[in-house]
Coordinates of C-alpha atoms and ligand atoms in Angstrom, one line a residue:
M1 CA -40.0 0.8 11.0
S2 CA -36.4 1.8 10.1
H3 CA -33.4 -0.3 11.1
Q4 CA -30.6 2.0 12.2
I5 CA -27.1 0.5 12.1
T6 CA -24.9 1.5 14.9
P7 CA -21.9 3.2 13.3
V8 CA -18.5 1.8 13.8
R9 CA -16.5 4.4 15.7
L10 CA -13.1 4.7 14.1
G11 CA -10.0 6.3 15.6
L12 CA -7.3 7.5 13.3
I13 CA -3.6 7.7 14.4
G14 CA -1.4 10.0 12.3
A15 CA -2.8 13.2 11.0
G16 CA -0.3 13.7 8.1
R17 CA -0.9 13.8 4.4
I18 CA -2.5 10.4 3.9
G19 CA -4.2 10.4 7.3
T20 CA -5.9 13.6 6.4
M21 CA -7.3 12.0 3.3
H22 CA -8.4 8.9 5.1
A23 CA -10.0 10.9 7.9
R24 CA -12.0 12.9 5.4
N25 CA -13.1 9.8 3.6
I26 CA -14.2 8.2 6.9
A27 CA -16.2 11.3 8.0
R28 CA -17.8 12.0 4.6
R29 CA -17.8 9.0 2.3
I30 CA -18.1 5.8 4.4
P31 CA -21.7 4.9 5.4
G32 CA -21.8 3.0 8.7
A33 CA -18.6 4.6 10.1
V34 CA -17.9 7.7 12.0
L35 CA -14.6 9.4 12.7
A36 CA -14.6 9.5 16.5
A37 CA -11.1 10.6 17.3
V38 CA -7.7 11.6 15.8
A39 CA -4.3 11.2 17.5
D40 CA -1.0 12.7 16.6
P41 CA 1.9 13.5 18.9
V42 CA 2.8 16.7 17.0
P43 CA 1.0 19.5 18.8
G44 CA -1.9 21.0 16.7
A45 CA -1.9 18.2 14.0
A46 CA -4.7 16.1 15.5
D47 CA -6.6 19.3 16.6
R48 CA -6.7 20.7 13.1
L49 CA -8.1 17.6 11.5
A50 CA -10.4 16.7 14.3
S51 CA -12.0 20.1 14.5
E52 CA -12.6 20.1 10.7
L53 CA -14.4 16.8 10.9
G54 CA -16.1 17.0 14.3
A55 CA -14.0 14.4 16.1
E56 CA -12.1 14.3 19.4
A57 CA -8.3 15.1 19.3
T58 CA -5.5 13.8 21.4
L59 CA -1.7 13.8 21.4
D60 CA -1.7 10.2 22.8
P61 CA -2.5 7.3 20.5
A62 CA -2.9 5.0 23.6
E63 CA -5.8 7.2 24.8
L64 CA -7.5 7.0 21.4
V65 CA -7.2 3.2 21.2
G66 CA -9.2 2.8 24.4
S67 CA -12.0 5.0 23.3
V68 CA -13.0 3.7 19.8
D69 CA -14.3 0.5 18.2
A70 CA -11.5 0.1 15.6
V71 CA -8.2 1.8 14.8
V72 CA -6.9 3.3 11.5
I73 CA -3.1 3.7 11.5
T74 CA -1.8 6.4 9.1
A75 CA 1.3 7.5 11.1
S76 CA 4.8 7.3 9.7
A77 CA 6.0 3.8 8.7
T78 CA 8.6 3.5 11.5
V79 CA 5.8 3.3 14.2
H80 CA 3.3 1.0 12.5
T81 CA 4.4 -2.2 14.2
E82 CA 4.1 -0.8 17.7
L83 CA 0.7 0.8 16.9
V84 CA -0.7 -2.4 15.4
I85 CA 0.4 -4.3 18.5
A86 CA -1.1 -1.7 20.9
A87 CA -4.4 -1.7 19.1
A88 CA -4.5 -5.5 18.9
E89 CA -3.7 -5.9 22.6
A90 CA -6.6 -3.6 23.4
G91 CA -8.8 -5.9 21.3
R92 CA -9.4 -3.4 18.5
P93 CA -9.6 -4.3 14.8
V94 CA -6.9 -2.5 12.9
F95 CA -6.4 -1.0 9.5
C96 CA -2.8 -0.1 9.0
E97 CA -1.3 1.8 6.1
K98 CA 1.6 0.1 4.3
P99 CA 4.1 -1.0 5.3
M100 CA 2.9 -2.9 8.3
A101 CA 6.6 -3.4 9.4
L102 CA 10.1 -2.6 8.2
A103 CA 11.6 -6.0 9.2
L104 CA 10.3 -9.6 9.2
A105 CA 10.8 -9.9 13.0
D106 CA 8.5 -6.9 13.5
A107 CA 6.0 -8.2 11.0
D108 CA 5.9 -11.4 13.1
R109 CA 5.4 -9.5 16.3
A110 CA 2.5 -7.6 14.7
L111 CA 1.0 -10.9 13.3
G112 CA 1.5 -12.5 16.7
A113 CA -0.4 -9.8 18.6
V114 CA -3.2 -9.7 16.0
G115 CA -3.5 -13.5 16.1
A116 CA -3.5 -13.7 19.9
A117 CA -6.2 -11.0 20.1
G118 CA -8.3 -12.5 17.2
V119 CA -8.9 -9.1 15.7
P120 CA -9.1 -8.3 12.0
L121 CA -6.0 -6.6 10.5
Q122 CA -6.2 -5.0 7.1
V123 CA -3.1 -3.4 5.4
G124 CA -3.4 -0.4 3.0
F125 CA -2.7 -2.0 -0.4
N126 CA -5.3 0.2 -2.1
R127 CA -4.6 -0.9 -5.6
R128 CA -6.5 -4.1 -4.9
F129 CA -9.6 -1.9 -4.5
A130 CA -9.2 0.1 -7.8
A131 CA -11.8 -0.9 -10.3
D132 CA -9.4 -1.7 -13.2
F133 CA -6.9 -3.7 -11.1
R134 CA -9.8 -5.6 -9.5
A135 CA -11.4 -6.4 -12.9
A136 CA -8.0 -7.6 -14.1
H137 CA -7.7 -9.8 -11.0
D138 CA -11.2 -11.3 -11.4
L139 CA -10.4 -12.1 -15.1
I140 CA -7.1 -13.8 -14.1
I141 CA -8.9 -15.8 -11.4
A142 CA -11.5 -16.9 -13.9
G143 CA -8.7 -18.2 -16.2
G144 CA -9.1 -15.4 -18.7
I145 CA -5.5 -15.1 -19.6
G146 CA -4.5 -18.8 -19.0
T147 CA -1.3 -19.3 -17.0
P148 CA 0.5 -16.1 -16.0
Q149 CA 3.9 -16.0 -17.6
L150 CA 5.2 -12.4 -17.8
M151 CA 4.0 -9.6 -15.4
R152 CA 4.9 -6.0 -14.9
S153 CA 4.0 -3.3 -12.5
V154 CA 5.0 0.4 -12.7
T155 CA 4.9 3.1 -10.1
R156 CA 6.1 6.6 -11.1
D157 CA 5.5 9.3 -8.5
P158 CA 4.7 12.7 -9.9
A159 CA 7.5 15.3 -10.1
G160 CA 7.6 17.2 -6.8
A161 CA 6.1 14.4 -4.8
V162 CA 9.4 14.1 -2.9
A163 CA 9.8 17.6 -1.5
D164 CA 13.1 17.0 0.3
P165 CA 15.1 14.1 -1.1
G166 CA 17.5 14.5 1.8
A167 CA 14.7 13.5 4.2
V168 CA 13.9 10.2 2.4
K169 CA 14.8 7.3 4.6
P170 CA 17.1 4.7 3.0
W171 CA 15.3 1.9 1.2
T172 CA 12.0 3.8 1.0
I173 CA 11.7 3.0 -2.7
F174 CA 11.5 -0.7 -1.8
R175 CA 9.7 -0.8 1.5
E176 CA 7.2 2.1 0.9
T177 CA 6.8 2.6 -2.8
L178 CA 7.5 -0.7 -4.6
I179 CA 5.8 -2.7 -1.8
H180 CA 2.6 -1.8 -3.6
D181 CA 3.9 -3.4 -6.8
F182 CA 5.1 -6.5 -4.9
D183 CA 1.7 -7.0 -3.4
V184 CA -0.2 -6.4 -6.6
L185 CA 2.0 -8.7 -8.6
R186 CA 1.5 -11.6 -6.2
W187 CA -2.2 -10.9 -6.0
L188 CA -2.5 -10.8 -9.8
N189 CA -0.5 -14.0 -9.9
L190 CA -3.0 -16.1 -8.0
N191 CA -1.1 -15.6 -4.7
A192 CA 1.9 -17.6 -6.0
E193 CA 4.8 -17.5 -3.6
P194 CA 7.8 -15.4 -4.7
V195 CA 11.0 -17.4 -4.8
E196 CA 13.8 -15.1 -6.1
V197 CA 14.5 -11.4 -6.5
F198 CA 17.0 -9.4 -8.5
A199 CA 17.0 -5.6 -8.1
T200 CA 19.1 -2.7 -9.4
A201 CA 18.6 0.9 -8.3
D202 CA 20.2 4.3 -8.4
A203 CA 19.6 8.0 -7.6
L204 CA 18.9 9.4 -11.1
V205 CA 16.4 12.1 -10.0
A206 CA 18.5 13.5 -7.2
P207 CA 22.0 12.1 -7.7
E208 CA 23.5 14.6 -5.2
Y209 CA 21.7 12.6 -2.4
K210 CA 23.0 9.1 -3.4
S211 CA 25.9 9.3 -1.0
Q212 CA 23.3 9.7 1.8
G213 CA 21.6 6.5 0.8
L214 CA 18.9 7.9 -1.5
L215 CA 17.6 5.5 -4.2
D216 CA 14.9 7.1 -6.4
T217 CA 14.9 4.8 -9.4
A218 CA 14.7 1.0 -9.3
V219 CA 13.9 -2.1 -11.4
V220 CA 13.1 -5.4 -9.7
V221 CA 12.8 -8.8 -11.3
V222 CA 10.7 -11.3 -9.2
R223 CA 10.4 -15.0 -10.0
F224 CA 7.4 -16.8 -8.6
E225 CA 7.0 -20.5 -7.8
N226 CA 4.5 -21.0 -10.6
G227 CA 7.2 -19.9 -13.1
A228 CA 5.9 -16.4 -13.8
I229 CA 8.6 -13.8 -14.2
A230 CA 7.7 -10.2 -13.1
T231 CA 9.3 -6.8 -13.3
A232 CA 8.4 -3.9 -11.0
E233 CA 9.8 -0.5 -11.6
A234 CA 9.6 2.8 -9.8
S235 CA 10.7 6.4 -10.1
F236 CA 10.2 9.2 -7.6
S237 CA 9.7 11.8 -10.4
A238 CA 7.6 11.5 -13.5
A239 CA 7.5 14.8 -15.4
Y240 CA 4.0 14.0 -16.7
G241 CA 2.1 12.9 -13.5
Y242 CA 1.3 9.9 -11.4
D243 CA 1.8 6.8 -13.4
V244 CA 0.6 3.4 -12.0
R245 CA 0.1 0.5 -14.3
G246 CA 0.0 -3.3 -14.2
E247 CA 0.1 -6.0 -16.9
V248 CA -0.2 -9.8 -16.9
F249 CA 0.6 -11.8 -20.0
G250 CA -0.4 -15.4 -20.0
S251 CA -0.8 -18.5 -22.2
A252 CA -4.3 -17.3 -23.4
G253 CA -4.0 -13.5 -23.5
M254 CA -2.9 -10.4 -21.7
V255 CA -4.6 -8.0 -19.3
S256 CA -3.6 -4.5 -18.2
A257 CA -4.8 -2.0 -15.7
G258 CA -3.9 1.6 -14.9
D259 CA -4.5 4.7 -16.9
L260 CA -2.8 8.0 -16.3
R261 CA -5.3 10.0 -18.3
Q262 CA -7.2 12.3 -16.0
N263 CA -10.3 12.3 -18.3
A264 CA -11.3 11.5 -21.8
M265 CA -10.7 15.0 -23.2
R266 CA -8.4 15.2 -26.1
F267 CA -7.1 18.5 -27.5
H268 CA -6.2 18.6 -31.1
G269 CA -4.1 21.7 -31.9
A270 CA -1.3 23.1 -34.1
D271 CA 1.3 21.0 -32.2
G272 CA -0.7 17.8 -32.3
L273 CA -2.7 15.9 -29.8
A274 CA -2.7 16.5 -26.0
Q275 CA -4.4 14.9 -23.0
Q276 CA -4.5 15.8 -19.3
T277 CA -2.8 13.4 -16.9
V278 CA -3.4 12.4 -13.3
R279 CA -1.2 14.4 -10.9
G280 CA -1.3 12.4 -7.6
D281 CA -2.2 9.4 -5.6
V282 CA -5.3 10.8 -4.0
E283 CA -6.6 11.9 -7.4
L284 CA -5.9 8.5 -9.1
F285 CA -7.0 6.3 -6.2
G286 CA -9.6 8.4 -4.5
D287 CA -12.3 5.8 -4.9
A288 CA -10.0 2.9 -4.1
Y289 CA -8.9 4.6 -0.8
T290 CA -12.6 4.9 0.1
A291 CA -13.4 1.4 -0.9
E292 CA -10.6 -0.2 1.1
L293 CA -11.8 1.5 4.3
A294 CA -15.5 0.7 3.5
S295 CA -14.4 -2.9 3.2
F296 CA -12.5 -2.8 6.5
V297 CA -15.6 -1.4 8.2
D298 CA -17.7 -4.2 6.8
C299 CA -15.2 -6.7 8.1
V300 CA -15.3 -5.2 11.6
R301 CA -19.1 -5.2 11.6
E302 CA -19.4 -8.7 10.2
H303 CA -16.3 -10.2 11.9
R304 CA -14.9 -11.2 8.5
V305 CA -11.3 -11.7 7.4
P306 CA -10.2 -8.6 5.5
E307 CA -9.4 -8.8 1.8
V308 CA -5.7 -7.8 2.4
T309 CA -4.2 -9.4 5.5
G310 CA -1.1 -9.1 7.6
A311 CA 0.2 -12.2 5.9
D312 CA -0.1 -10.5 2.5
A313 CA 1.8 -7.5 4.0
R314 CA 4.6 -9.8 5.4
T315 CA 5.0 -11.4 2.0
A316 CA 5.3 -8.1 0.2
L317 CA 7.8 -6.9 2.8
A318 CA 9.9 -10.1 2.2
I319 CA 10.1 -9.3 -1.5
A320 CA 11.2 -5.7 -0.6
L321 CA 13.9 -7.0 1.8
A322 CA 15.2 -9.5 -0.8
A323 CA 15.3 -6.6 -3.3
M324 CA 17.4 -4.5 -0.8
A325 CA 19.8 -7.5 -0.2
S326 CA 20.0 -7.9 -4.0
V327 CA 21.0 -4.2 -4.5
E328 CA 23.6 -4.5 -1.7
Q329 CA 25.1 -7.8 -2.9
E330 CA 24.6 -7.2 -6.7
R331 CA 23.2 -10.7 -7.2
P332 CA 19.8 -12.5 -7.3
V333 CA 18.6 -13.3 -3.8
R334 CA 16.3 -16.2 -2.9
L335 CA 13.6 -15.4 -0.4
T336 CA 14.7 -18.4 1.7
E337 CA 18.0 -16.6 2.3
L338 CA 16.3 -14.0 4.4
D339 CA 16.6 -14.3 8.1
G340 CA 13.2 -15.5 9.5
Y341 CA 11.7 -16.1 6.1
R342 CA 8.8 -18.7 6.0
T343 CA 5.8 -19.1 3.9
L344 CA 2.5 -18.3 5.4
D345 CA -1.1 -19.5 5.0
L346 CA -2.3 -16.5 3.0
T347 CA -5.9 -17.4 3.6
A348 CA -5.5 -17.2 7.3
Q349 CA -6.8 -14.4 9.4
S350 CA -3.5 -12.7 10.1
Ligands
NAD401 N1 -1.4 3.6 0.4 C1 -0.9 4.7 -0.2 O1 -1.1 4.9 -1.4 C2 -0.1 5.7 0.6 C3 0.2 6.9 0.1 C4 1.0 7.8 0.9 C5 1.5 7.4 2.2 N2 1.2 6.1 2.6 C6 1.7 5.6 3.9 O2 1.1 6.3 4.9 C7 2.0 6.5 6.0 C8 2.0 8.0 6.3 O3 2.4 8.7 5.1 P1 2.2 10.3 5.0 O4 2.6 10.6 3.6 O5 0.8 10.7 5.5 O6 3.3 10.8 6.0 P2 3.3 12.2 6.8 O7 4.7 12.4 7.3 O8 2.6 13.3 6.1 O9 2.4 11.9 8.1 C9 2.8 11.1 9.2 C10 2.1 11.5 10.4 O10 2.3 10.6 11.4 C11 2.5 11.3 12.7 N3 3.2 10.4 13.6 C12 4.5 10.2 13.7 N4 4.7 9.3 14.8 C13 3.5 9.1 15.3 C14 3.1 8.2 16.4 N5 3.9 7.5 17.1 N6 1.8 8.2 16.6 C15 0.9 8.9 15.9 N7 1.2 9.7 14.9 C16 2.6 9.7 14.6 C17 3.3 12.5 12.2 O11 3.3 13.5 13.2 C18 2.6 12.9 11.0 O12 1.5 13.8 11.2 C19 3.4 6.0 5.5 O13 3.5 4.7 6.0 C20 3.2 5.9 4.0 O14 4.0 4.9 3.4 C21 0.4 5.3 1.9

């Protein structure tokens, strides 16, 4: 006798670039889940994706929320908080792409709604599901490098990733790009609380847009309560591909993760040695993006707390906000200076 598992019916909100990738993963790569519906207010966007993958399409996210078992939010960052709240109030488990919110008050509203509804919320910090970052994390947890002392995290988007620098919202480099680094640094640092942030940033890739608020190059120093000192750096344009790396140096050793080589091929020619490099996020993190949603589906099915919670997202956001304040005020900023800052129980559901 075969035991058939009833698939979790997921509804995806936001049929843009990353939503398209997640939708295809749900439909084709995640056992136990089906893509039931896609919503996007831009006419034609949901239709195109839904018809490719055999799902229902709607212009109205509210209609979708009522018709599925769980919701995957991949819309633009500005609407994440309201969509998380709408899904939670309808009693639906939520996966939300980063950032969960752009302000601490919004993060608190999202956490409040999720907590009141008692639904799982997972946020899209996909690096935690990449095999090398995960192996580094497990090694650190097991005491392999001793006490973390120096840490670094690098995000360099590939040249061309930002098609229109004029359309980039102010502070994107902190709240949408480096937020990955802030989360991964804390996660690799045994969930230590961040205490102080110093950041400097400029528009070195597209200086002509600096007067409109563009920052495309940044370095951030984060000090943690356990003494570890971390740097996170980002650029919107690496000539050689998509470069994401992390490193933790401790009292008993050092561990690193991230490799921009696309494959192990090496070309030896008249000019020397050449290797091919990874060109984009979907290429580098394809398996991690699938694994994070597979993990979310397991949490929905088993009523488990997700591996990346809303509290994690709020803490990463707090570091980003402190970095923004640091750039504005040209000084180190303590997390406790932020309006509404408080530490959270990072093991709690939301
Ligand atoms: N985890 C990662 O590595 C990663 C990578 C890229 C993007 N992202 C995040 O994913 C989100 C989307 O990024 P993107 O590059 O796909 O952007 P995008 O602009 O390509 O797509 C956004 C989509 O959201 C839709 N949308 C806007 N308002 C909506 C609403 N109220 N309801 C439903 N849909 C709405 C837009 O019509 C568009 O189709 C961002 O928050 C971004 O930071 C995460």
